[in-house]
Short mmCIF file of N, CA and C in Angstrom, two decimals:
data_model
loop_
_atom_site.label_atom_id
_atom_site.label_comp_id
_atom_site.label_asym_id
_atom_site.label_seq_id
_atom_site.Cartn_x
_atom_site.Cartn_y
_atom_site.Cartn_z
N MET A 1 -11.80 192.07 -54.44
CA MET A 1 -12.30 191.38 -53.26
C MET A 1 -12.20 192.42 -52.10
N ALA A 2 -13.33 192.54 -51.45
CA ALA A 2 -13.42 193.39 -50.18
C ALA A 2 -12.65 192.71 -49.14
N ILE A 3 -12.01 193.67 -48.23
CA ILE A 3 -11.18 193.25 -47.12
C ILE A 3 -12.04 192.42 -46.27
N SER A 4 -13.25 192.72 -46.06
CA SER A 4 -14.13 191.89 -45.18
C SER A 4 -14.36 190.54 -45.58
N ASP A 5 -13.98 190.24 -46.84
CA ASP A 5 -14.21 188.80 -47.48
C ASP A 5 -12.89 187.97 -47.40
N ARG A 6 -11.83 188.59 -46.87
CA ARG A 6 -10.52 187.88 -46.81
C ARG A 6 -10.50 186.97 -45.60
N ALA A 7 -10.55 185.60 -46.05
CA ALA A 7 -10.56 184.57 -45.01
C ALA A 7 -9.36 184.57 -44.08
N ASP A 8 -8.15 184.88 -44.67
CA ASP A 8 -6.92 184.93 -43.92
C ASP A 8 -7.12 185.92 -42.72
N LEU A 9 -7.68 187.07 -43.04
CA LEU A 9 -7.67 188.15 -42.00
C LEU A 9 -8.84 187.65 -40.96
N ILE A 10 -9.92 187.12 -41.51
CA ILE A 10 -10.97 186.69 -40.48
C ILE A 10 -10.43 185.64 -39.59
N GLU A 11 -9.72 184.62 -40.14
CA GLU A 11 -9.12 183.50 -39.37
C GLU A 11 -8.18 184.09 -38.33
N SER A 12 -7.36 185.14 -38.62
CA SER A 12 -6.38 185.76 -37.73
C SER A 12 -7.21 186.34 -36.50
N PHE A 13 -8.40 187.03 -36.77
CA PHE A 13 -9.06 187.60 -35.83
C PHE A 13 -9.71 186.56 -34.94
N GLU A 14 -10.18 185.40 -35.53
CA GLU A 14 -10.77 184.48 -34.81
C GLU A 14 -9.76 183.73 -33.79
N LYS A 15 -8.47 183.67 -34.24
CA LYS A 15 -7.49 183.23 -33.24
C LYS A 15 -7.36 184.19 -31.92
N LEU A 16 -7.76 185.36 -32.14
CA LEU A 16 -7.55 186.36 -31.21
C LEU A 16 -8.82 186.49 -30.33
N GLY A 17 -9.85 185.58 -30.69
CA GLY A 17 -11.03 185.58 -29.84
C GLY A 17 -12.24 186.13 -30.48
N LEU A 18 -12.16 186.71 -31.61
CA LEU A 18 -13.48 187.19 -32.17
C LEU A 18 -14.12 186.04 -33.01
N SER A 19 -15.48 186.34 -33.13
CA SER A 19 -16.30 185.25 -33.98
C SER A 19 -16.00 185.72 -35.39
N SER A 20 -16.30 184.92 -36.36
CA SER A 20 -16.05 185.23 -37.76
C SER A 20 -16.97 186.47 -38.20
N ASN A 21 -18.17 186.57 -37.59
CA ASN A 21 -19.05 187.70 -37.93
C ASN A 21 -18.57 189.07 -37.27
N GLU A 22 -18.00 189.01 -36.14
CA GLU A 22 -17.38 190.11 -35.44
C GLU A 22 -16.22 190.51 -36.36
N ALA A 23 -15.33 189.69 -36.78
CA ALA A 23 -14.23 189.94 -37.63
C ALA A 23 -14.68 190.62 -39.01
N ARG A 24 -15.73 190.07 -39.47
CA ARG A 24 -16.25 190.49 -40.87
C ARG A 24 -16.78 191.95 -40.66
N VAL A 25 -17.51 192.29 -39.62
CA VAL A 25 -18.01 193.54 -39.30
C VAL A 25 -16.97 194.47 -39.04
N TYR A 26 -16.01 194.17 -38.21
CA TYR A 26 -14.82 194.99 -37.98
C TYR A 26 -14.08 195.45 -39.16
N LEU A 27 -13.80 194.41 -40.15
CA LEU A 27 -13.12 194.66 -41.32
C LEU A 27 -13.95 195.66 -42.28
N ALA A 28 -15.32 195.29 -42.43
CA ALA A 28 -16.13 196.29 -43.18
C ALA A 28 -16.12 197.58 -42.57
N LEU A 29 -16.06 197.73 -41.33
CA LEU A 29 -16.01 199.11 -40.69
C LEU A 29 -14.70 199.88 -41.18
N LEU A 30 -13.52 199.01 -41.25
CA LEU A 30 -12.35 199.63 -41.58
C LEU A 30 -12.44 200.16 -43.03
N GLU A 31 -13.24 199.46 -43.89
CA GLU A 31 -13.33 199.88 -45.25
C GLU A 31 -14.10 201.17 -45.54
N LYS A 32 -15.22 201.43 -44.62
CA LYS A 32 -16.06 202.42 -44.81
C LYS A 32 -16.60 203.00 -43.57
N HIS A 33 -16.29 204.05 -43.14
CA HIS A 33 -16.82 204.69 -41.83
C HIS A 33 -16.74 206.25 -41.87
N PRO A 34 -17.42 206.98 -41.06
CA PRO A 34 -18.56 206.33 -40.23
C PRO A 34 -19.68 205.94 -41.13
N ILE A 35 -20.40 204.88 -40.34
CA ILE A 35 -21.48 204.23 -41.12
C ILE A 35 -22.52 203.81 -40.17
N THR A 36 -23.78 203.83 -40.68
CA THR A 36 -24.94 203.29 -39.70
C THR A 36 -24.92 201.72 -39.85
N GLY A 37 -25.58 201.09 -38.82
CA GLY A 37 -25.65 199.50 -38.97
C GLY A 37 -26.37 199.18 -40.16
N TYR A 38 -27.45 199.99 -40.51
CA TYR A 38 -28.22 199.69 -41.71
C TYR A 38 -27.33 199.64 -42.92
N GLN A 39 -26.54 200.71 -43.05
CA GLN A 39 -25.65 200.96 -44.28
C GLN A 39 -24.63 199.76 -44.21
N LEU A 40 -24.08 199.41 -43.09
CA LEU A 40 -23.15 198.43 -42.97
C LEU A 40 -23.70 197.08 -43.33
N SER A 41 -24.95 196.84 -43.02
CA SER A 41 -25.71 195.57 -43.38
C SER A 41 -25.86 195.52 -44.90
N LYS A 42 -26.24 196.57 -45.59
CA LYS A 42 -26.38 196.65 -47.07
C LYS A 42 -25.10 196.39 -47.70
N SER A 43 -23.99 196.95 -47.22
CA SER A 43 -22.62 196.98 -48.00
C SER A 43 -21.94 195.63 -47.63
N SER A 44 -22.31 194.97 -46.45
CA SER A 44 -21.59 193.71 -46.24
C SER A 44 -22.29 192.45 -46.52
N GLY A 45 -23.61 192.65 -46.72
CA GLY A 45 -24.44 191.41 -46.94
C GLY A 45 -24.75 190.64 -45.69
N ILE A 46 -24.46 191.25 -44.48
CA ILE A 46 -24.67 190.47 -43.21
C ILE A 46 -26.15 191.10 -42.88
N LEU A 47 -26.90 190.22 -42.36
CA LEU A 47 -28.29 190.56 -41.86
C LEU A 47 -28.23 191.59 -40.81
N ARG A 48 -29.05 192.59 -41.00
CA ARG A 48 -29.22 193.81 -40.11
C ARG A 48 -29.11 193.46 -38.54
N PRO A 49 -29.97 192.49 -38.08
CA PRO A 49 -29.90 192.29 -36.59
C PRO A 49 -28.52 191.73 -36.22
N VAL A 50 -27.88 190.96 -37.19
CA VAL A 50 -26.59 190.31 -36.83
C VAL A 50 -25.58 191.40 -36.84
N VAL A 51 -25.64 192.37 -37.65
CA VAL A 51 -24.71 193.51 -37.69
C VAL A 51 -24.78 194.34 -36.48
N TYR A 52 -26.03 194.68 -35.97
CA TYR A 52 -26.23 195.39 -34.81
C TYR A 52 -25.56 194.64 -33.56
N GLU A 53 -25.95 193.33 -33.47
CA GLU A 53 -25.44 192.54 -32.41
C GLU A 53 -23.82 192.63 -32.48
N MET A 54 -23.20 192.33 -33.67
CA MET A 54 -21.76 192.42 -33.79
C MET A 54 -21.16 193.87 -33.50
N LEU A 55 -21.70 194.88 -33.91
CA LEU A 55 -21.39 196.10 -33.49
C LEU A 55 -21.35 196.45 -32.09
N ASN A 56 -22.35 196.08 -31.44
CA ASN A 56 -22.52 196.10 -29.88
C ASN A 56 -21.34 195.30 -29.24
N ARG A 57 -21.10 194.12 -29.63
CA ARG A 57 -19.97 193.38 -29.12
C ARG A 57 -18.61 194.00 -29.40
N LEU A 58 -18.45 194.60 -30.61
CA LEU A 58 -17.13 195.34 -30.94
C LEU A 58 -16.98 196.48 -30.19
N VAL A 59 -18.08 197.20 -29.70
CA VAL A 59 -17.88 198.35 -28.92
C VAL A 59 -17.60 197.93 -27.46
N GLU A 60 -18.15 196.85 -27.02
CA GLU A 60 -17.76 196.23 -25.69
C GLU A 60 -16.32 195.71 -25.65
N LYS A 61 -15.79 195.32 -26.71
CA LYS A 61 -14.41 194.77 -26.73
C LYS A 61 -13.35 195.78 -27.20
N GLY A 62 -13.85 196.94 -27.37
CA GLY A 62 -12.95 197.96 -27.71
C GLY A 62 -12.49 198.12 -29.19
N GLY A 63 -13.44 197.62 -30.09
CA GLY A 63 -12.99 197.58 -31.49
C GLY A 63 -13.75 198.58 -32.23
N ALA A 64 -14.81 199.21 -31.76
CA ALA A 64 -15.60 200.23 -32.54
C ALA A 64 -16.06 201.23 -31.44
N ARG A 65 -16.46 202.44 -32.03
CA ARG A 65 -17.08 203.49 -31.24
C ARG A 65 -18.34 203.84 -31.84
N ILE A 66 -19.35 204.32 -31.03
CA ILE A 66 -20.45 204.91 -31.48
C ILE A 66 -20.55 206.38 -31.52
N ILE A 67 -21.02 207.04 -32.57
CA ILE A 67 -21.10 208.36 -32.69
C ILE A 67 -22.59 208.57 -32.50
N LYS A 68 -22.95 209.17 -31.52
CA LYS A 68 -24.39 209.43 -31.17
C LYS A 68 -24.85 210.44 -32.17
N SER A 69 -25.82 210.10 -32.89
CA SER A 69 -26.52 210.95 -33.87
C SER A 69 -27.86 210.22 -34.15
N ASN A 70 -28.68 210.72 -35.14
CA ASN A 70 -29.82 210.24 -35.51
C ASN A 70 -29.91 209.83 -36.88
N PRO A 71 -29.54 208.57 -37.41
CA PRO A 71 -29.31 207.46 -36.51
C PRO A 71 -27.86 207.39 -36.02
N ASP A 72 -27.54 206.60 -35.10
CA ASP A 72 -26.13 206.38 -34.53
C ASP A 72 -25.24 205.90 -35.75
N THR A 73 -24.00 206.32 -35.69
CA THR A 73 -23.14 205.78 -36.73
C THR A 73 -21.96 205.11 -35.89
N TYR A 74 -21.17 204.38 -36.56
CA TYR A 74 -20.13 203.61 -35.98
C TYR A 74 -18.80 203.85 -36.79
N ILE A 75 -17.69 203.87 -35.94
CA ILE A 75 -16.34 204.01 -36.51
C ILE A 75 -15.49 202.93 -35.84
N PRO A 76 -14.55 202.42 -36.60
CA PRO A 76 -13.60 201.44 -36.08
C PRO A 76 -12.47 202.16 -35.18
N VAL A 77 -12.05 201.32 -34.17
CA VAL A 77 -10.94 201.83 -33.43
C VAL A 77 -9.73 201.36 -34.34
N GLU A 78 -8.65 202.21 -34.30
CA GLU A 78 -7.46 201.77 -35.05
C GLU A 78 -7.06 200.40 -34.74
N ILE A 79 -6.47 199.73 -35.66
CA ILE A 79 -6.16 198.34 -35.42
C ILE A 79 -5.25 198.02 -34.39
N ASP A 80 -4.09 198.90 -34.27
CA ASP A 80 -3.24 198.72 -33.16
C ASP A 80 -3.85 198.80 -31.81
N GLU A 81 -4.68 199.73 -31.53
CA GLU A 81 -5.49 200.00 -30.33
C GLU A 81 -6.36 198.78 -30.03
N PHE A 82 -7.04 198.31 -31.20
CA PHE A 82 -7.97 197.18 -30.99
C PHE A 82 -7.22 195.99 -30.46
N LEU A 83 -6.04 195.80 -31.09
CA LEU A 83 -5.33 194.57 -30.76
C LEU A 83 -4.91 194.62 -29.39
N LYS A 84 -4.49 195.84 -28.87
CA LYS A 84 -4.23 196.00 -27.37
C LYS A 84 -5.38 195.68 -26.56
N ASN A 85 -6.60 196.11 -26.97
CA ASN A 85 -7.81 195.82 -26.24
C ASN A 85 -8.25 194.48 -26.09
N ILE A 86 -7.97 193.65 -27.11
CA ILE A 86 -8.40 192.29 -27.06
C ILE A 86 -7.30 191.41 -26.54
#
């Protein structure tokens, strides 16, 4: 089972104010990074427009960082730092 499919972890992040999709994308980022939004969509099974929206939200909330490239890639912020940010 992939970490991004763990309902207990998703529920914990929801209690901290993230949506279930934000939690799933963050957990998927932890599993594999750096990664493009397109690659993350393919590996997680979340629709690409949703992945990009969630990645942008995570960047705003301090849970992910963008690596400017062509195409841009994303990395997760370490979980301890992310918990402090939210």
